[in-house]
Amino acid sequence: MQLIQQNPDFSAYLAVDEAIDHDHPVVRKTAARLVEGVTDSYEYARAAFEFVRDTIPHSQDSGDLRVTWRASDVLARGTGICHAKAHALAALLRAEDIPTALCYQQFEVVHGLVAVRFHGAWHRQDPRGNKPGVDARFSLDGERLPFTPDPAAGERDHPVLYDRPHPAVLHALRTATDRPHLCRILPTAL
């Protein structure tokens, strides 16, 4: 699949916004902890991915009813759905000057993940969190995503790489009163 940058300016994929608040002290402190002992940006990106994937439970899997959407809140509260975890990973990567985009897949609802820029190309990564039947891995050598859309079922990969969260996704995250409410209002298409 050919990935398409929504914004041709690479600096947009390093920017701070209300959801990817990598200037926040919680994000900066977490990034500083993760960068200790790593030798290059690839190693840091893998560490940040594994940190978000493995230490921040997906709220649907854990039963946590709280809704987070801002990267700093995801890190501080230690919970989030796929979109929130993607925001946290994007913030941690951008904090170390690694261009990071938000991207989406369409299943029953829109699923969120990220793409990182290395070696002149974008590489999608899904920090959703592993569980039986779900196995995501950080990779620049072929995608290791946990879900593959079935076009016959109306599922698909969205090729657009966004520099900030899609407005429909952000609206749902910001207005949901709890996770069950969020599940009812998440967009089913972009």
PDB file of C-alpha atoms in Angstrom:
ATOM      1  CA  MET A   1       0.000   0.000   0.000  1.00  0.00           C
ATOM      2  CA  GLN A   2       1.276   3.444  -0.903  1.00  0.00           C
ATOM      3  CA  LEU A   3       1.161   5.735   2.144  1.00  0.00           C
ATOM      4  CA  ILE A   4       0.301   9.378   1.417  1.00  0.00           C
ATOM      5  CA  GLN A   5       1.373  12.304   3.571  1.00  0.00           C
ATOM      6  CA  GLN A   6      -1.563  14.611   4.220  1.00  0.00           C
ATOM      7  CA  ASN A   7       0.919  17.413   4.824  1.00  0.00           C
ATOM      8  CA  PRO A   8       3.976  17.600   2.525  1.00  0.00           C
ATOM      9  CA  ASP A   9       5.956  19.467   5.204  1.00  0.00           C
ATOM     10  CA  PHE A  10       7.910  16.910   7.262  1.00  0.00           C
ATOM     11  CA  SER A  11       8.159  19.333  10.191  1.00  0.00           C
ATOM     12  CA  ALA A  12       4.389  18.931  10.685  1.00  0.00           C
ATOM     13  CA  TYR A  13       5.093  15.323  11.741  1.00  0.00           C
ATOM     14  CA  LEU A  14       7.294  16.627  14.558  1.00  0.00           C
ATOM     15  CA  ALA A  15       4.884  19.283  15.817  1.00  0.00           C
ATOM     16  CA  VAL A  16       3.162  19.606  19.168  1.00  0.00           C
ATOM     17  CA  ASP A  17      -0.628  19.786  19.221  1.00  0.00           C
ATOM     18  CA  GLU A  18      -3.332  19.356  21.847  1.00  0.00           C
ATOM     19  CA  ALA A  19      -3.301  15.540  21.637  1.00  0.00           C
ATOM     20  CA  ILE A  20       0.374  14.964  20.854  1.00  0.00           C
ATOM     21  CA  ASP A  21       1.700  17.187  23.617  1.00  0.00           C
ATOM     22  CA  HIS A  22       5.328  16.125  23.627  1.00  0.00           C
ATOM     23  CA  ASP A  23       6.290  19.377  25.331  1.00  0.00           C
ATOM     24  CA  HIS A  24       4.430  18.239  28.491  1.00  0.00           C
ATOM     25  CA  PRO A  25       6.668  17.334  31.491  1.00  0.00           C
ATOM     26  CA  VAL A  26       5.209  13.797  31.771  1.00  0.00           C
ATOM     27  CA  VAL A  27       6.054  13.072  28.132  1.00  0.00           C
ATOM     28  CA  ARG A  28       9.515  14.665  28.428  1.00  0.00           C
ATOM     29  CA  LYS A  29      10.293  12.696  31.603  1.00  0.00           C
ATOM     30  CA  THR A  30       9.155   9.404  30.026  1.00  0.00           C
ATOM     31  CA  ALA A  31      11.171  10.086  26.866  1.00  0.00           C
ATOM     32  CA  ALA A  32      14.264  10.919  28.937  1.00  0.00           C
ATOM     33  CA  ARG A  33      13.901   7.619  30.806  1.00  0.00           C
ATOM     34  CA  LEU A  34      13.504   5.656  27.572  1.00  0.00           C
ATOM     35  CA  VAL A  35      16.477   7.292  25.830  1.00  0.00           C
ATOM     36  CA  GLU A  36      18.902   6.287  28.598  1.00  0.00           C
ATOM     37  CA  GLY A  37      21.294   3.654  27.334  1.00  0.00           C
ATOM     38  CA  VAL A  38      20.051   3.575  23.733  1.00  0.00           C
ATOM     39  CA  THR A  39      22.583   4.135  20.990  1.00  0.00           C
ATOM     40  CA  ASP A  40      20.473   5.453  18.110  1.00  0.00           C
ATOM     41  CA  SER A  41      17.029   6.681  17.086  1.00  0.00           C
ATOM     42  CA  TYR A  42      15.961   3.259  15.798  1.00  0.00           C
ATOM     43  CA  GLU A  43      16.706   1.657  19.172  1.00  0.00           C
ATOM     44  CA  TYR A  44      14.844   4.478  20.922  1.00  0.00           C
ATOM     45  CA  ALA A  45      11.835   4.095  18.600  1.00  0.00           C
ATOM     46  CA  ARG A  46      11.674   0.371  19.357  1.00  0.00           C
ATOM     47  CA  ALA A  47      11.934   1.047  23.116  1.00  0.00           C
ATOM     48  CA  ALA A  48       9.170   3.687  22.965  1.00  0.00           C
ATOM     49  CA  PHE A  49       6.947   1.356  20.931  1.00  0.00           C
ATOM     50  CA  GLU A  50       7.441  -1.542  23.346  1.00  0.00           C
ATOM     51  CA  PHE A  51       6.881   0.746  26.339  1.00  0.00           C
ATOM     52  CA  VAL A  52       3.507   1.960  25.024  1.00  0.00           C
ATOM     53  CA  ARG A  53       2.491  -1.473  23.737  1.00  0.00           C
ATOM     54  CA  ASP A  54       3.472  -3.384  26.870  1.00  0.00           C
ATOM     55  CA  THR A  55       3.098  -1.045  29.859  1.00  0.00           C
ATOM     56  CA  ILE A  56      -0.022   0.944  28.996  1.00  0.00           C
ATOM     57  CA  PRO A  57      -2.965  -1.458  28.932  1.00  0.00           C
ATOM     58  CA  HIS A  58      -5.561  -1.095  26.203  1.00  0.00           C
ATOM     59  CA  SER A  59      -8.582   0.026  28.233  1.00  0.00           C
ATOM     60  CA  GLN A  60     -10.943  -2.372  26.425  1.00  0.00           C
ATOM     61  CA  ASP A  61      -8.715  -5.320  27.353  1.00  0.00           C
ATOM     62  CA  SER A  62      -8.212  -4.219  30.969  1.00  0.00           C
ATOM     63  CA  GLY A  63     -11.798  -3.127  31.582  1.00  0.00           C
ATOM     64  CA  ASP A  64     -10.726   0.419  32.466  1.00  0.00           C
ATOM     65  CA  LEU A  65     -13.666   2.768  31.912  1.00  0.00           C
ATOM     66  CA  ARG A  66     -11.588   5.960  31.728  1.00  0.00           C
ATOM     67  CA  VAL A  67     -11.132   7.700  28.391  1.00  0.00           C
ATOM     68  CA  THR A  68      -7.799   9.337  27.655  1.00  0.00           C
ATOM     69  CA  TRP A  69      -6.864  11.183  24.481  1.00  0.00           C
ATOM     70  CA  ARG A  70      -3.968  13.528  25.244  1.00  0.00           C
ATOM     71  CA  ALA A  71      -0.558  11.787  25.196  1.00  0.00           C
ATOM     72  CA  SER A  72       0.401  13.161  28.611  1.00  0.00           C
ATOM     73  CA  ASP A  73      -2.847  11.821  30.124  1.00  0.00           C
ATOM     74  CA  VAL A  74      -2.314   8.393  28.573  1.00  0.00           C
ATOM     75  CA  LEU A  75       1.162   8.234  30.113  1.00  0.00           C
ATOM     76  CA  ALA A  76       0.082   9.666  33.488  1.00  0.00           C
ATOM     77  CA  ARG A  77      -3.033   7.493  33.850  1.00  0.00           C
ATOM     78  CA  GLY A  78      -1.591   4.394  32.199  1.00  0.00           C
ATOM     79  CA  THR A  79      -4.593   3.587  30.029  1.00  0.00           C
ATOM     80  CA  GLY A  80      -6.066   4.214  26.602  1.00  0.00           C
ATOM     81  CA  ILE A  81      -7.666   2.692  23.551  1.00  0.00           C
ATOM     82  CA  CYS A  82      -5.713   2.293  20.301  1.00  0.00           C
ATOM     83  CA  HIS A  83      -6.078   5.961  19.325  1.00  0.00           C
ATOM     84  CA  ALA A  84      -4.897   7.243  22.696  1.00  0.00           C
ATOM     85  CA  LYS A  85      -1.957   4.838  22.723  1.00  0.00           C
ATOM     86  CA  ALA A  86      -1.045   6.004  19.204  1.00  0.00           C
ATOM     87  CA  HIS A  87      -1.061   9.603  20.476  1.00  0.00           C
ATOM     88  CA  ALA A  88       1.259   8.611  23.337  1.00  0.00           C
ATOM     89  CA  LEU A  89       3.672   6.811  21.023  1.00  0.00           C
ATOM     90  CA  ALA A  90       3.648   9.702  18.551  1.00  0.00           C
ATOM     91  CA  ALA A  91       4.477  12.133  21.366  1.00  0.00           C
ATOM     92  CA  LEU A  92       7.345   9.985  22.665  1.00  0.00           C
ATOM     93  CA  LEU A  93       8.796   9.628  19.164  1.00  0.00           C
ATOM     94  CA  ARG A  94       8.386  13.294  18.265  1.00  0.00           C
ATOM     95  CA  ALA A  95      10.009  14.218  21.593  1.00  0.00           C
ATOM     96  CA  GLU A  96      13.185  12.659  20.174  1.00  0.00           C
ATOM     97  CA  ASP A  97      12.793  14.217  16.693  1.00  0.00           C
ATOM     98  CA  ILE A  98      11.476  11.105  14.962  1.00  0.00           C
ATOM     99  CA  PRO A  99       8.824  12.096  12.393  1.00  0.00           C
ATOM    100  CA  THR A 100       5.605  10.304  13.315  1.00  0.00           C
ATOM    101  CA  ALA A 101       2.219  10.274  11.598  1.00  0.00           C
ATOM    102  CA  LEU A 102      -1.162   9.017  12.709  1.00  0.00           C
ATOM    103  CA  CYS A 103      -2.854   6.527  10.421  1.00  0.00           C
ATOM    104  CA  TYR A 104      -5.963   4.425  10.478  1.00  0.00           C
ATOM    105  CA  GLN A 105      -7.550   1.143   9.526  1.00  0.00           C
ATOM    106  CA  GLN A 106     -11.283   0.639   9.118  1.00  0.00           C
ATOM    107  CA  PHE A 107     -12.948  -2.352  10.733  1.00  0.00           C
ATOM    108  CA  GLU A 108     -16.304  -2.160  12.566  1.00  0.00           C
ATOM    109  CA  VAL A 109     -14.906   1.120  13.862  1.00  0.00           C
ATOM    110  CA  VAL A 110     -11.837   3.095  12.865  1.00  0.00           C
ATOM    111  CA  HIS A 111      -8.643   1.711  14.429  1.00  0.00           C
ATOM    112  CA  GLY A 112      -5.658   3.979  15.152  1.00  0.00           C
ATOM    113  CA  LEU A 113      -1.957   3.365  14.713  1.00  0.00           C
ATOM    114  CA  VAL A 114       1.165   5.337  13.765  1.00  0.00           C
ATOM    115  CA  ALA A 115       3.761   5.490  11.012  1.00  0.00           C
ATOM    116  CA  VAL A 116       7.397   6.385  11.675  1.00  0.00           C
ATOM    117  CA  ARG A 117       9.822   7.807   9.145  1.00  0.00           C
ATOM    118  CA  PHE A 118      13.123   5.952   8.841  1.00  0.00           C
ATOM    119  CA  HIS A 119      15.491   5.478   5.894  1.00  0.00           C
ATOM    120  CA  GLY A 120      13.413   7.718   3.618  1.00  0.00           C
ATOM    121  CA  ALA A 121      10.160   5.762   4.048  1.00  0.00           C
ATOM    122  CA  TRP A 122       7.151   5.532   6.343  1.00  0.00           C
ATOM    123  CA  HIS A 123       6.660   2.355   8.389  1.00  0.00           C
ATOM    124  CA  ARG A 124       3.360   1.638  10.143  1.00  0.00           C
ATOM    125  CA  GLN A 125       3.438   0.435  13.756  1.00  0.00           C
ATOM    126  CA  ASP A 126       0.551  -0.561  16.010  1.00  0.00           C
ATOM    127  CA  PRO A 127       1.117  -0.041  19.772  1.00  0.00           C
ATOM    128  CA  ARG A 128      -2.383  -1.281  20.669  1.00  0.00           C
ATOM    129  CA  GLY A 129      -1.117  -3.979  23.002  1.00  0.00           C
ATOM    130  CA  ASN A 130      -0.695  -7.696  22.548  1.00  0.00           C
ATOM    131  CA  LYS A 131      -2.969 -10.419  23.877  1.00  0.00           C
ATOM    132  CA  PRO A 132      -3.844 -13.920  22.656  1.00  0.00           C
ATOM    133  CA  GLY A 133      -4.463 -13.619  18.922  1.00  0.00           C
ATOM    134  CA  VAL A 134      -3.006 -10.086  18.738  1.00  0.00           C
ATOM    135  CA  ASP A 135       0.739  -9.861  18.059  1.00  0.00           C
ATOM    136  CA  ALA A 136       2.188  -6.492  17.030  1.00  0.00           C
ATOM    137  CA  ARG A 137       5.925  -5.998  16.674  1.00  0.00           C
ATOM    138  CA  PHE A 138       8.087  -3.000  15.838  1.00  0.00           C
ATOM    139  CA  SER A 139       9.554  -3.473  12.386  1.00  0.00           C
ATOM    140  CA  LEU A 140      11.099  -1.461   9.590  1.00  0.00           C
ATOM    141  CA  ASP A 141      11.425  -4.621   7.523  1.00  0.00           C
ATOM    142  CA  GLY A 142       7.839  -5.421   6.572  1.00  0.00           C
ATOM    143  CA  GLU A 143       4.792  -4.606   8.637  1.00  0.00           C
ATOM    144  CA  ARG A 144       4.105  -6.605  11.791  1.00  0.00           C
ATOM    145  CA  LEU A 145       0.618  -5.262  12.458  1.00  0.00           C
ATOM    146  CA  PRO A 146      -1.871  -7.293  14.501  1.00  0.00           C
ATOM    147  CA  PHE A 147      -4.827  -6.788  12.151  1.00  0.00           C
ATOM    148  CA  THR A 148      -5.220  -7.202   8.397  1.00  0.00           C
ATOM    149  CA  PRO A 149      -8.341  -5.662   6.852  1.00  0.00           C
ATOM    150  CA  ASP A 150     -10.653  -7.907   4.834  1.00  0.00           C
ATOM    151  CA  PRO A 151     -11.861  -5.876   1.823  1.00  0.00           C
ATOM    152  CA  ALA A 152     -14.696  -8.369   1.212  1.00  0.00           C
ATOM    153  CA  ALA A 153     -16.062  -7.414   4.656  1.00  0.00           C
ATOM    154  CA  GLY A 154     -15.762  -3.674   3.922  1.00  0.00           C
ATOM    155  CA  GLU A 155     -12.544  -3.334   5.922  1.00  0.00           C
ATOM    156  CA  ARG A 156      -9.592  -1.346   4.651  1.00  0.00           C
ATOM    157  CA  ASP A 157      -6.341   0.411   5.314  1.00  0.00           C
ATOM    158  CA  HIS A 158      -6.520   4.189   5.018  1.00  0.00           C
ATOM    159  CA  PRO A 159      -3.416   5.325   3.110  1.00  0.00           C
ATOM    160  CA  VAL A 160      -3.350   8.903   4.437  1.00  0.00           C
ATOM    161  CA  LEU A 161      -0.745   9.842   7.045  1.00  0.00           C
ATOM    162  CA  TYR A 162      -2.028  12.615   9.296  1.00  0.00           C
ATOM    163  CA  ASP A 163       0.144  15.069  11.193  1.00  0.00           C
ATOM    164  CA  ARG A 164      -2.533  15.336  13.910  1.00  0.00           C
ATOM    165  CA  PRO A 165      -5.469  13.155  14.965  1.00  0.00           C
ATOM    166  CA  HIS A 166      -8.349  12.927  12.518  1.00  0.00           C
ATOM    167  CA  PRO A 167     -11.060  15.380  13.703  1.00  0.00           C
ATOM    168  CA  ALA A 168     -13.756  12.671  13.906  1.00  0.00           C
ATOM    169  CA  VAL A 169     -11.559  10.502  16.130  1.00  0.00           C
ATOM    170  CA  LEU A 170     -10.499  13.411  18.329  1.00  0.00           C
ATOM    171  CA  HIS A 171     -14.114  14.551  18.729  1.00  0.00           C
ATOM    172  CA  ALA A 172     -15.188  11.093  19.899  1.00  0.00           C
ATOM    173  CA  LEU A 173     -12.308  10.820  22.367  1.00  0.00           C
ATOM    174  CA  ARG A 174     -12.881  14.295  23.788  1.00  0.00           C
ATOM    175  CA  THR A 175     -16.656  13.986  24.217  1.00  0.00           C
ATOM    176  CA  ALA A 176     -16.998  10.414  25.496  1.00  0.00           C
ATOM    177  CA  THR A 177     -18.052  10.185  29.127  1.00  0.00           C
ATOM    178  CA  ASP A 178     -16.556   6.708  29.565  1.00  0.00           C
ATOM    179  CA  ARG A 179     -15.192   3.862  27.448  1.00  0.00           C
ATOM    180  CA  PRO A 180     -18.591   2.181  26.757  1.00  0.00           C
ATOM    181  CA  HIS A 181     -19.889   5.546  25.541  1.00  0.00           C
ATOM    182  CA  LEU A 182     -16.746   5.965  23.415  1.00  0.00           C
ATOM    183  CA  CYS A 183     -17.322   2.554  21.817  1.00  0.00           C
ATOM    184  CA  ARG A 184     -20.762   3.743  20.726  1.00  0.00           C
ATOM    185  CA  ILE A 185     -19.531   7.030  19.195  1.00  0.00           C
ATOM    186  CA  LEU A 186     -16.208   6.075  17.600  1.00  0.00           C
ATOM    187  CA  PRO A 187     -16.325   6.757  13.874  1.00  0.00           C
ATOM    188  CA  THR A 188     -17.081   3.815  11.616  1.00  0.00           C
ATOM    189  CA  ALA A 189     -15.489   5.558   8.621  1.00  0.00           C
ATOM    190  CA  LEU A 190     -13.261   8.532   7.864  1.00  0.00           C
TER     191      LEU A 190
END
